[in-house]
CSV table of C-alpha atoms and ligand atoms in Angstrom, one decimal:
chain,number,residue,atom,x,y,z
K,149,MET,CA,130.5,103.4,89.5
K,150,LYS,CA,130.8,100.7,87.4
K,151,VAL,CA,128.8,97.4,88.9
K,152,ALA,CA,129.9,94.3,87.3
K,153,ARG,CA,126.9,92.5,86.2
K,154,LYS,CA,125.2,89.8,88.0
K,155,ASN,CA,124.2,86.5,87.2
K,156,VAL,CA,121.0,85.7,88.3
K,157,VAL,CA,119.4,82.1,88.7
K,158,LEU,CA,115.8,81.8,88.8
K,159,LEU,CA,114.1,78.9,90.2
K,160,GLY,CA,110.5,79.0,90.0
K,161,ALA,CA,110.1,81.4,86.7
K,162,THR,CA,106.6,80.6,86.0
K,163,GLY,CA,105.3,81.7,89.5
K,164,SER,CA,104.1,85.1,90.8
K,165,ILE,CA,107.6,85.4,92.3
K,166,GLY,CA,109.1,84.5,89.0
K,167,ALA,CA,107.2,87.4,87.2
K,168,ASN,CA,107.8,90.1,89.4
K,169,THR,CA,111.4,88.8,89.0
K,170,LEU,CA,111.7,88.9,85.4
K,171,ARG,CA,110.0,92.4,85.3
K,172,VAL,CA,113.1,93.4,87.8
K,173,LEU,CA,115.1,91.6,85.1
K,174,ARG,CA,113.4,93.4,82.2
K,175,LYS,CA,114.0,96.8,83.9
K,176,HIS,CA,118.1,96.5,85.2
K,177,GLN,CA,119.3,94.4,81.6
K,178,ASN,CA,122.5,96.1,81.8
K,179,LYS,CA,123.0,95.2,85.7
K,180,LEU,CA,121.6,91.4,85.9
K,181,LYS,CA,121.7,88.7,83.3
K,182,LEU,CA,119.5,85.5,83.6
K,183,ILE,CA,121.5,82.7,82.8
K,184,ALA,CA,119.4,79.7,84.1
K,185,VAL,CA,115.7,79.1,85.3
K,186,THR,CA,112.9,76.1,86.2
K,187,ALA,CA,109.7,75.2,86.2
K,188,HIS,CA,107.6,72.3,87.5
K,189,SER,CA,105.1,71.5,84.5
K,190,ASN,CA,104.6,75.0,82.9
K,191,ASP,CA,106.8,73.9,79.5
K,192,GLN,CA,105.2,76.6,77.0
K,193,LYS,CA,105.7,79.7,79.8
K,194,LEU,CA,109.2,78.8,80.5
K,195,ALA,CA,110.0,78.4,76.5
K,196,ASP,CA,109.2,81.7,76.0
K,197,ILE,CA,110.7,83.5,79.0
K,198,CYS,CA,113.9,81.3,77.5
K,199,GLN,CA,112.4,83.0,74.0
K,200,GLU,CA,112.8,86.3,75.2
K,201,PHE,CA,115.7,86.5,77.8
K,202,LYS,CA,118.1,84.0,75.5
K,203,VAL,CA,118.6,81.9,78.5
K,204,PRO,CA,121.3,79.2,78.4
K,205,TYR,CA,120.2,77.0,81.1
K,206,ALA,CA,116.6,75.8,82.0
K,207,THR,CA,114.7,72.8,83.9
K,208,LEU,CA,111.3,71.1,83.8
K,209,THR,CA,111.1,69.3,87.4
K,210,ASP,CA,108.1,67.5,86.5
K,211,SER,CA,109.7,64.7,84.2
K,212,SER,CA,106.3,64.2,81.9
K,213,ALA,CA,106.4,67.7,81.0
K,214,TYR,CA,110.4,67.5,80.4
K,215,LYS,CA,110.0,64.8,78.0
K,216,ARG,CA,107.0,66.2,76.6
K,217,ALA,CA,109.1,69.5,76.0
K,218,LYS,CA,112.2,67.6,74.7
K,219,ALA,CA,109.9,65.6,72.1
K,220,GLU,CA,108.0,68.5,70.3
K,221,GLY,CA,111.2,70.8,70.2
K,222,ARG,CA,109.2,73.8,72.5
K,223,PHE,CA,113.2,74.9,73.6
K,224,PRO,CA,114.9,77.6,71.8
K,225,SER,CA,117.8,75.7,70.5
K,226,GLU,CA,120.3,77.5,72.5
K,227,THR,CA,119.2,77.1,75.7
K,228,GLN,CA,119.9,73.8,77.4
K,229,LEU,CA,117.0,71.6,78.7
K,230,PHE,CA,117.4,69.3,82.3
K,231,GLY,CA,114.7,67.2,83.9
K,232,GLY,CA,114.0,65.7,87.3
K,233,ASN,CA,114.2,67.3,90.5
K,234,ASP,CA,118.5,66.7,91.1
K,235,ALA,CA,118.5,69.2,87.8
K,236,LEU,CA,117.5,71.9,90.3
K,237,ILE,CA,120.7,71.4,92.4
K,238,GLU,CA,122.7,71.1,89.6
K,239,ILE,CA,121.2,74.9,87.9
K,240,SER,CA,121.6,76.1,91.6
K,241,THR,CA,125.2,75.4,91.7
K,242,LEU,CA,126.6,76.7,88.0
K,243,GLU,CA,129.8,77.8,88.8
K,244,GLU,CA,129.1,81.1,86.8
K,245,ALA,CA,125.5,82.0,89.0
K,246,ASP,CA,125.7,84.6,91.0
K,247,ILE,CA,122.5,85.0,92.6
K,248,ILE,CA,119.4,82.6,93.0
K,249,VAL,CA,116.3,83.9,93.5
K,250,LEU,CA,114.4,81.2,94.7
K,251,GLY,CA,111.2,81.8,93.7
K,252,VAL,CA,109.4,77.9,93.7
K,253,VAL,CA,107.3,77.1,96.2
K,254,GLY,CA,107.1,74.2,98.7
K,255,ALA,CA,110.1,71.9,99.9
K,256,CYS,CA,112.0,71.3,96.9
K,257,GLY,CA,113.7,74.4,97.4
K,258,LEU,CA,115.4,73.0,100.3
K,259,LYS,CA,117.9,70.7,99.0
K,260,PRO,CA,119.5,72.9,95.9
K,261,ALA,CA,119.4,76.1,98.1
K,262,LEU,CA,121.8,74.4,100.6
K,263,ALA,CA,124.0,73.5,97.9
K,264,ALA,CA,124.0,77.1,96.3
K,265,ILE,CA,124.8,78.4,100.3
K,266,ASP,CA,128.0,75.8,100.7
K,267,MET,CA,129.3,77.4,97.5
K,268,GLY,CA,128.8,81.2,98.9
K,269,LYS,CA,126.1,82.0,96.4
K,270,GLU,CA,124.1,84.7,97.3
K,271,ILE,CA,120.5,83.7,97.7
K,272,ALA,CA,116.9,85.9,97.3
K,273,LEU,CA,114.7,84.4,99.5
K,274,ALA,CA,111.3,84.6,98.8
K,275,ASN,CA,110.8,80.6,99.6
K,276,LYS,CA,109.0,80.4,103.0
K,277,GLU,CA,110.1,77.0,103.6
K,278,LEU,CA,113.5,76.6,103.5
K,279,LEU,CA,114.0,78.5,106.7
K,280,VAL,CA,110.4,77.2,108.2
K,281,LEU,CA,112.1,74.0,107.2
K,282,GLY,CA,115.7,74.3,107.1
K,283,GLY,CA,116.0,77.2,109.7
K,284,SER,CA,119.0,75.8,111.7
K,285,PHE,CA,120.7,73.9,109.2
K,286,VAL,CA,120.1,76.9,106.6
K,287,ILE,CA,121.4,79.7,109.1
K,288,ASP,CA,124.9,76.9,110.1
K,289,ALA,CA,125.8,76.7,106.6
K,290,ALA,CA,125.7,80.1,105.4
K,291,LYS,CA,127.7,81.5,108.4
K,292,ARG,CA,130.4,78.5,107.4
K,293,SER,CA,130.6,79.6,103.8
K,294,GLY,CA,130.1,83.7,104.4
K,295,SER,CA,126.4,83.1,101.9
K,296,ARG,CA,124.2,86.3,102.2
K,297,LEU,CA,120.7,85.4,102.4
K,298,LEU,CA,119.4,88.3,101.2
K,299,PRO,CA,115.1,87.8,102.4
K,300,THR,CA,113.3,88.7,99.6
K,301,ASP,CA,109.7,88.3,101.3
K,302,SER,CA,108.6,92.0,102.0
K,303,GLU,CA,107.9,92.1,105.3
K,304,HIS,CA,111.6,90.9,106.2
K,305,ASN,CA,113.3,92.9,103.4
K,306,ALA,CA,111.2,95.4,105.3
K,307,ILE,CA,113.5,94.5,108.5
K,308,PHE,CA,116.5,93.4,106.9
K,309,GLN,CA,116.6,97.2,105.4
K,310,CYS,CA,115.7,99.1,109.0
K,311,LEU,CA,118.4,96.7,111.0
K,312,GLU,CA,121.1,98.0,108.3
K,313,GLY,CA,123.9,99.6,110.2
K,314,HIS,CA,122.3,98.8,113.5
K,315,CYS,CA,123.1,96.6,116.0
K,316,ASN,CA,121.4,93.5,117.2
K,317,GLU,CA,121.4,94.6,120.7
K,318,ASP,CA,120.0,97.4,120.3
K,319,VAL,CA,116.2,95.7,119.0
K,320,GLU,CA,114.0,95.7,120.9
K,321,LYS,CA,111.5,93.9,118.9
K,322,LEU,CA,110.2,93.4,115.1
K,323,ILE,CA,106.5,94.5,114.4
K,324,LEU,CA,105.6,92.5,111.1
K,325,THR,CA,102.7,93.6,109.5
K,326,ALA,CA,99.9,91.9,108.0
K,327,SER,CA,97.2,93.0,105.5
K,328,GLY,CA,94.8,90.6,107.3
K,329,GLY,CA,93.3,88.9,104.2
K,330,GLN,CA,90.7,89.3,102.4
K,331,PHE,CA,88.0,88.2,105.8
K,332,ARG,CA,89.7,90.4,108.1
K,333,ASP,CA,86.3,92.1,108.2
K,334,ALA,CA,83.8,89.1,107.8
K,335,PRO,CA,81.4,87.7,110.6
K,336,ILE,CA,83.7,84.9,112.1
K,337,GLN,CA,80.7,82.6,112.1
K,338,LYS,CA,80.6,83.1,108.3
K,339,LEU,CA,83.8,81.4,108.0
K,340,ASP,CA,82.6,78.2,107.9
K,341,SER,CA,81.1,78.8,104.5
K,342,VAL,CA,84.1,80.9,102.9
K,343,THR,CA,85.2,78.9,99.4
K,344,PRO,CA,87.9,78.2,97.6
K,345,ALA,CA,87.1,81.1,95.0
K,346,ASP,CA,86.5,83.4,97.8
K,347,ALA,CA,89.7,82.3,99.6
K,348,THR,CA,92.2,83.0,96.3
K,349,GLN,CA,90.8,86.5,96.0
K,350,HIS,CA,93.9,88.7,97.5
K,351,PRO,CA,92.8,92.3,98.3
K,352,ASN,CA,96.1,94.1,97.9
K,353,TRP,CA,98.6,91.0,96.6
K,354,SER,CA,98.3,89.5,93.7
K,355,MET,CA,100.3,85.7,94.3
K,356,GLY,CA,100.2,82.3,93.9
K,357,GLN,CA,97.3,80.5,95.3
K,358,LYS,CA,98.8,78.6,98.4
K,359,ILE,CA,99.9,82.2,99.7
K,360,THR,CA,96.7,83.8,99.1
K,361,VAL,CA,95.0,81.0,100.9
K,362,ASP,CA,97.5,81.6,104.0
K,363,SER,CA,97.2,85.1,104.1
K,364,ALA,CA,93.1,84.6,104.6
K,365,THR,CA,93.9,82.3,107.9
K,366,MET,CA,96.9,84.4,109.2
K,367,ALA,CA,99.2,80.8,108.3
K,368,ASN,CA,101.3,83.1,106.1
K,369,LYS,CA,102.6,85.4,109.1
K,370,GLY,CA,102.8,82.3,111.1
K,371,LEU,CA,105.6,81.2,108.6
K,372,GLU,CA,106.7,84.5,108.6
K,373,LEU,CA,107.0,84.6,112.2
K,374,PHE,CA,109.3,81.1,112.1
K,375,GLU,CA,111.3,83.1,109.0
K,376,ALA,CA,111.8,86.6,110.9
K,377,HIS,CA,112.9,84.2,114.1
K,378,TRP,CA,115.6,82.3,111.7
K,379,LEU,CA,117.1,85.4,110.0
K,380,PHE,CA,117.4,88.0,112.6
K,381,ASN,CA,117.9,85.4,115.8
K,382,LEU,CA,115.0,86.6,117.9
K,383,GLU,CA,112.9,84.7,120.5
K,384,PRO,CA,109.2,84.4,119.9
K,385,SER,CA,108.4,87.3,122.6
K,386,ARG,CA,110.5,90.1,120.6
K,387,LEU,CA,108.2,89.4,117.2
K,388,GLU,CA,105.0,90.8,117.1
K,389,VAL,CA,102.4,91.2,114.0
K,390,VAL,CA,100.3,94.0,113.9
K,391,LEU,CA,97.3,94.2,110.8
K,392,HIS,CA,97.8,97.4,108.6
K,393,PRO,CA,94.7,96.6,105.6
K,394,GLN,CA,96.7,98.9,103.7
K,395,SER,CA,100.0,96.8,102.8
K,396,ILE,CA,101.9,100.2,102.4
K,397,ALA,CA,104.6,99.8,105.7
K,398,HIS,CA,106.0,96.4,105.2
K,399,SER,CA,107.2,96.0,108.9
K,400,PHE,CA,109.1,98.0,111.7
K,401,VAL,CA,112.2,97.7,113.8
K,402,GLN,CA,111.6,98.8,117.5
K,403,PHE,CA,114.5,99.7,119.1
K,404,VAL,CA,115.7,99.9,123.1
K,405,ASP,CA,115.2,104.0,122.9
K,406,GLY,CA,111.6,103.5,121.9
K,407,SER,CA,112.7,104.6,118.0
K,408,ILE,CA,110.9,102.6,115.6
K,409,LEU,CA,111.6,102.6,111.8
K,410,GLY,CA,109.7,101.3,109.0
K,411,GLN,CA,110.2,100.7,105.2
K,412,PHE,CA,107.5,102.0,102.3
K,413,THR,CA,105.8,101.3,99.3
K,414,PRO,CA,102.9,100.1,97.0
K,415,PRO,CA,102.2,96.8,97.4
K,416,SER,CA,104.1,95.2,95.1
K,417,MET,CA,107.1,92.6,94.9
K,418,THR,CA,109.0,94.1,92.4
K,419,PHE,CA,110.7,96.5,95.3
K,420,ALA,CA,111.7,93.8,97.5
K,421,ILE,CA,113.2,91.8,94.7
K,422,GLN,CA,115.2,94.6,93.0
K,423,HIS,CA,116.1,95.6,96.5
K,424,CYS,CA,117.8,91.7,97.2
K,425,LEU,CA,118.8,91.3,93.0
K,426,LEU,CA,120.9,94.9,93.2
K,427,TYR,CA,122.2,94.4,96.8
K,428,PRO,CA,124.0,96.9,98.0
K,429,HIS,CA,123.1,99.0,95.3
K,430,ARG,CA,119.8,100.9,94.3
K,431,SER,CA,118.5,102.3,91.1
K,432,ALA,CA,115.1,103.7,89.7
K,433,SER,CA,112.0,101.0,90.4
K,434,VAL,CA,110.2,99.1,87.7
K,435,GLU,CA,106.8,100.8,89.4
K,436,PRO,CA,106.0,104.4,90.9
K,437,THR,CA,106.2,104.0,94.3
K,438,LEU,CA,103.9,106.4,97.1
K,439,ASP,CA,103.3,110.1,96.6
K,440,PHE,CA,102.7,111.7,99.7
K,441,LYS,CA,100.9,114.6,97.7
K,442,GLN,CA,97.5,112.1,97.3
K,443,SER,CA,96.1,111.7,100.9
K,444,MET,CA,96.0,108.5,101.7
K,445,GLN,CA,95.2,106.6,104.8
K,446,TRP,CA,97.4,103.7,107.3
K,447,ASP,CA,95.5,101.9,109.3
K,448,PHE,CA,97.1,99.5,112.4
K,449,ARG,CA,95.1,97.1,114.7
K,450,ALA,CA,96.4,94.3,117.1
K,451,PRO,CA,95.2,90.7,115.2
K,452,ASP,CA,92.1,88.9,116.9
K,453,LEU,CA,93.5,85.5,117.8
K,454,ALA,CA,89.9,83.6,117.6
K,455,ARG,CA,89.6,85.1,113.7
K,456,TYR,CA,92.7,83.8,112.8
K,457,PRO,CA,93.7,81.0,114.9
K,458,CYS,CA,96.9,79.9,112.1
K,459,LEU,CA,98.5,82.5,114.2
K,460,LYS,CA,98.0,81.6,117.5
K,461,LEU,CA,99.1,77.8,116.6
K,462,ALA,CA,102.4,79.3,115.0
K,463,TYR,CA,103.1,81.4,118.2
K,464,GLU,CA,102.6,77.7,119.9
K,465,SER,CA,104.7,76.1,117.5
K,466,LEU,CA,107.0,79.0,117.9
K,467,TYR,CA,107.6,78.2,121.4
K,468,THR,CA,107.7,75.1,121.4
K,469,GLY,CA,110.4,74.3,118.6
K,470,GLY,CA,112.3,71.5,117.9
K,471,ASN,CA,109.9,69.7,115.1
K,472,ALA,CA,107.1,72.0,115.5
K,473,LEU,CA,107.6,74.2,113.3
K,474,ALA,CA,108.2,71.2,110.1
K,475,ILE,CA,104.9,69.8,111.6
K,476,TYR,CA,103.4,73.5,111.3
K,477,ASN,CA,104.5,73.6,107.7
K,478,ALA,CA,103.8,70.3,106.4
K,479,SER,CA,100.3,70.4,107.7
K,480,ASN,CA,99.3,73.8,106.4
K,481,GLU,CA,100.1,72.8,102.8
K,482,ILE,CA,98.1,69.6,103.1
K,483,ALA,CA,95.3,71.4,104.7
K,484,VAL,CA,95.7,74.1,102.0
K,485,GLU,CA,95.6,71.8,99.4
K,486,ARG,CA,92.5,69.6,100.8
K,487,PHE,CA,90.5,72.5,101.2
K,488,LEU,CA,91.3,73.7,97.7
K,489,ASN,CA,90.6,70.5,96.5
K,490,GLY,CA,87.0,70.4,98.4
K,491,SER,CA,87.4,67.8,100.8
K,492,ILE,CA,87.6,69.9,103.9
K,493,ASN,CA,86.0,73.2,104.9
K,494,TYR,CA,87.9,76.5,105.5
K,495,LEU,CA,87.8,76.3,109.8
K,496,ASP,CA,89.5,72.9,108.9
K,497,ILE,CA,92.9,74.2,108.1
K,498,PRO,CA,93.5,75.4,111.6
K,499,ARG,CA,92.0,71.9,113.1
K,500,ILE,CA,94.5,70.0,110.9
K,501,ILE,CA,97.3,71.9,112.2
K,502,ASP,CA,96.4,71.3,115.6
K,503,TRP,CA,95.8,67.6,115.2
K,504,CYS,CA,98.7,67.0,113.1
K,505,LEU,CA,100.7,69.6,116.3
K,506,SER,CA,99.4,67.3,119.1
K,507,ASN,CA,101.1,64.4,117.8
K,508,ASP,CA,104.4,66.1,117.7
K,509,THR,CA,106.9,63.9,120.1
K,510,ASN,CA,109.0,67.5,120.9
K,511,SER,CA,112.2,65.6,119.4
K,512,VAL,CA,114.1,67.8,117.3
K,513,ALA,CA,115.6,66.6,113.8
K,514,THR,CA,119.6,66.6,113.7
K,515,SER,CA,119.5,66.2,109.6
K,516,VAL,CA,118.2,67.6,106.9
K,517,GLU,CA,116.9,63.8,105.9
K,518,ALA,CA,115.2,64.0,108.9
K,519,LEU,CA,113.3,66.9,108.5
K,520,ILE,CA,112.1,65.6,105.3
K,521,GLU,CA,110.9,62.3,107.0
K,522,ILE,CA,108.9,64.6,109.8
K,523,ASP,CA,107.6,66.9,106.9
K,524,ALA,CA,106.6,63.3,104.7
K,525,LEU,CA,105.1,61.7,108.0
K,526,THR,CA,103.1,65.0,108.5
K,527,ARG,CA,101.6,64.9,105.4
K,528,LYS,CA,100.7,61.4,105.9
K,529,LEU,CA,98.8,62.3,108.9
K,530,ALA,CA,97.1,65.5,107.7
K,531,ASN,CA,95.7,63.7,104.3
K,532,ALA,CA,94.3,60.8,107.3
K,533,PHE,CA,92.1,64.3,108.9
K,534,LYS,CA,88.8,63.3,108.8
K,535,SER,CA,86.4,66.6,108.3
K,536,SER,CA,83.1,66.2,110.3
K,537,SER,CA,81.5,69.1,108.4
K,538,VAL,CA,81.9,68.6,104.8
B,612,NDP,P1,103.5,79.8,93.0
B,612,NDP,O1,102.7,78.9,92.7
B,612,NDP,O2,103.2,81.3,91.7
B,612,NDP,O3,104.6,79.5,91.9
B,612,NDP,C1,105.9,78.4,92.3
B,612,NDP,C2,107.0,78.3,91.0
B,612,NDP,O4,107.1,77.0,91.4
B,612,NDP,C3,106.3,77.9,89.6
B,612,NDP,O5,107.1,78.4,88.8
B,612,NDP,C4,106.1,76.3,89.9
B,612,NDP,O6,106.3,75.8,88.3
B,612,NDP,C5,107.4,76.3,90.7
B,612,NDP,N1,107.2,74.7,91.5
B,612,NDP,C6,105.8,74.3,91.5
B,612,NDP,N2,105.9,73.3,92.2
B,612,NDP,C7,107.1,72.6,92.0
B,612,NDP,C8,107.7,71.4,92.3
B,612,NDP,N3,107.2,70.5,93.3
B,612,NDP,N4,109.4,71.5,91.8
B,612,NDP,C9,109.9,72.5,91.6
B,612,NDP,N5,109.4,73.4,91.0
B,612,NDP,C10,107.9,73.8,91.7
B,612,NDP,O7,104.2,80.5,93.8
B,612,NDP,P2,104.5,82.2,94.5
B,612,NDP,O8,105.5,82.2,93.2
B,612,NDP,O9,103.1,83.0,94.6
B,612,NDP,O10,105.7,81.9,95.2
B,612,NDP,C11,106.8,80.9,95.8
B,612,NDP,C12,107.5,81.0,97.2
B,612,NDP,O11,107.7,82.2,97.7
B,612,NDP,C13,106.4,80.6,98.4
B,612,NDP,O12,107.3,79.9,98.8
B,612,NDP,C14,105.6,81.8,98.4
B,612,NDP,O13,105.4,81.8,99.8
B,612,NDP,C15,107.1,82.8,98.7
B,612,NDP,N6,106.6,84.2,98.6
B,612,NDP,C16,105.6,84.5,97.6
B,612,NDP,C17,105.0,85.9,97.5
B,612,NDP,C18,104.3,86.0,96.3
B,612,NDP,O14,104.1,87.6,96.1
B,612,NDP,N7,103.6,85.2,94.9
B,612,NDP,C19,105.6,86.8,98.6
B,612,NDP,C20,106.6,86.3,99.5
B,612,NDP,C21,106.6,85.2,99.7
B,612,NDP,P3,104.9,75.8,87.5
B,612,NDP,O15,104.4,76.9,87.4
B,612,NDP,O16,105.0,74.7,86.3
B,612,NDP,O17,103.9,74.7,88.4
B,613,MG,MG1,104.8,88.2,103.0
């Protein structure tokens, strides 16, 4: 069957999700066409992407990078270049766009994604903050417009694939796998002396800095629990996390009859990204998949919450609900930033999250603007935290 070529908008083209998306696009040029790309300040890398893929529209959200790129004529003449945050919305709502890959980091994807969802466009959802922050607004908007949210995070993509063809009432629980990060076997008492250089090396995945630190603390799994809650509409007691150091089983769905389905590939984001971009069709993968002629070992064990206080705080936030998820996310983001610039130590990350959550008034934001304000207030609070150990 001949399938129409999809027009792809890639937000965050210069990042790790961006690079893996470009690999899928190179492989499937007859099925996918890149029509718009964005970056924050990496103007040269974005210009090279425009050159290679002959991209008609590009955006640099950082205004000095935009001015520099314009002044130096870095972009090919066939690319129309825009600058500033609002341009992310313009690019995500291009009439000819079919699917928006949300590969930016942080809350900057919220408004463009909501605008694209309102227009009924497909969203390949890698950016976690969209659901963590905007959960109910995003899900409601997608229901209204009929926009399809395709989970790109490997765990949610696995669950999405396992759920296809099944009824929600038949699901007992979702089991999210986690590598446990680079300190899963380190003595707990040594965690206080972990350096940013140690925390930004992941044993299995090659990812951006922030998410690599989040993997070590398991705040990443916390954010993924929030995402799973919104995407699959399940209460916290039916969301489980299991450590799986090899990162081959990307998650499981357990049904009421005791059957458990899982999805498995080597640890590379190209598999999940391709699944979303070509959905509902399938095609040859960018990289070779697992080969059962080679012996391999898969291990599973429950996470120790004393080692991963960020995971414990995530469950507590999920039970509290309301603004707690936004507070968890913003406080973690600042905590990671401060850890990376040396102003706090590794174990201050959960301390900051805990401190910000304890200031929560248990209110519920009723608009996206109110959420953004809570996000900003939490960031201020997290920045004011004084480390007793640095
Ligand atoms: P990276 O840090 O590698 O890339 C981030 C991208 O966003 C870059 O293109 C960057 O541009 C752009 N960007 C950064 N800040 C801003 C801003 N303020 N406004 C607009 N654009 C900005 O991140 P990742 O690719 O690792 O992650 C992207 C998202 O996907 C995150 O939410 C992450 O949690 C999620 N995710 C990532 C996975 C992975 O394998 N990496 C797996 C699953 C989910 P520039 O280069 O110019 O700074
Ligand atoms: Mg993940």
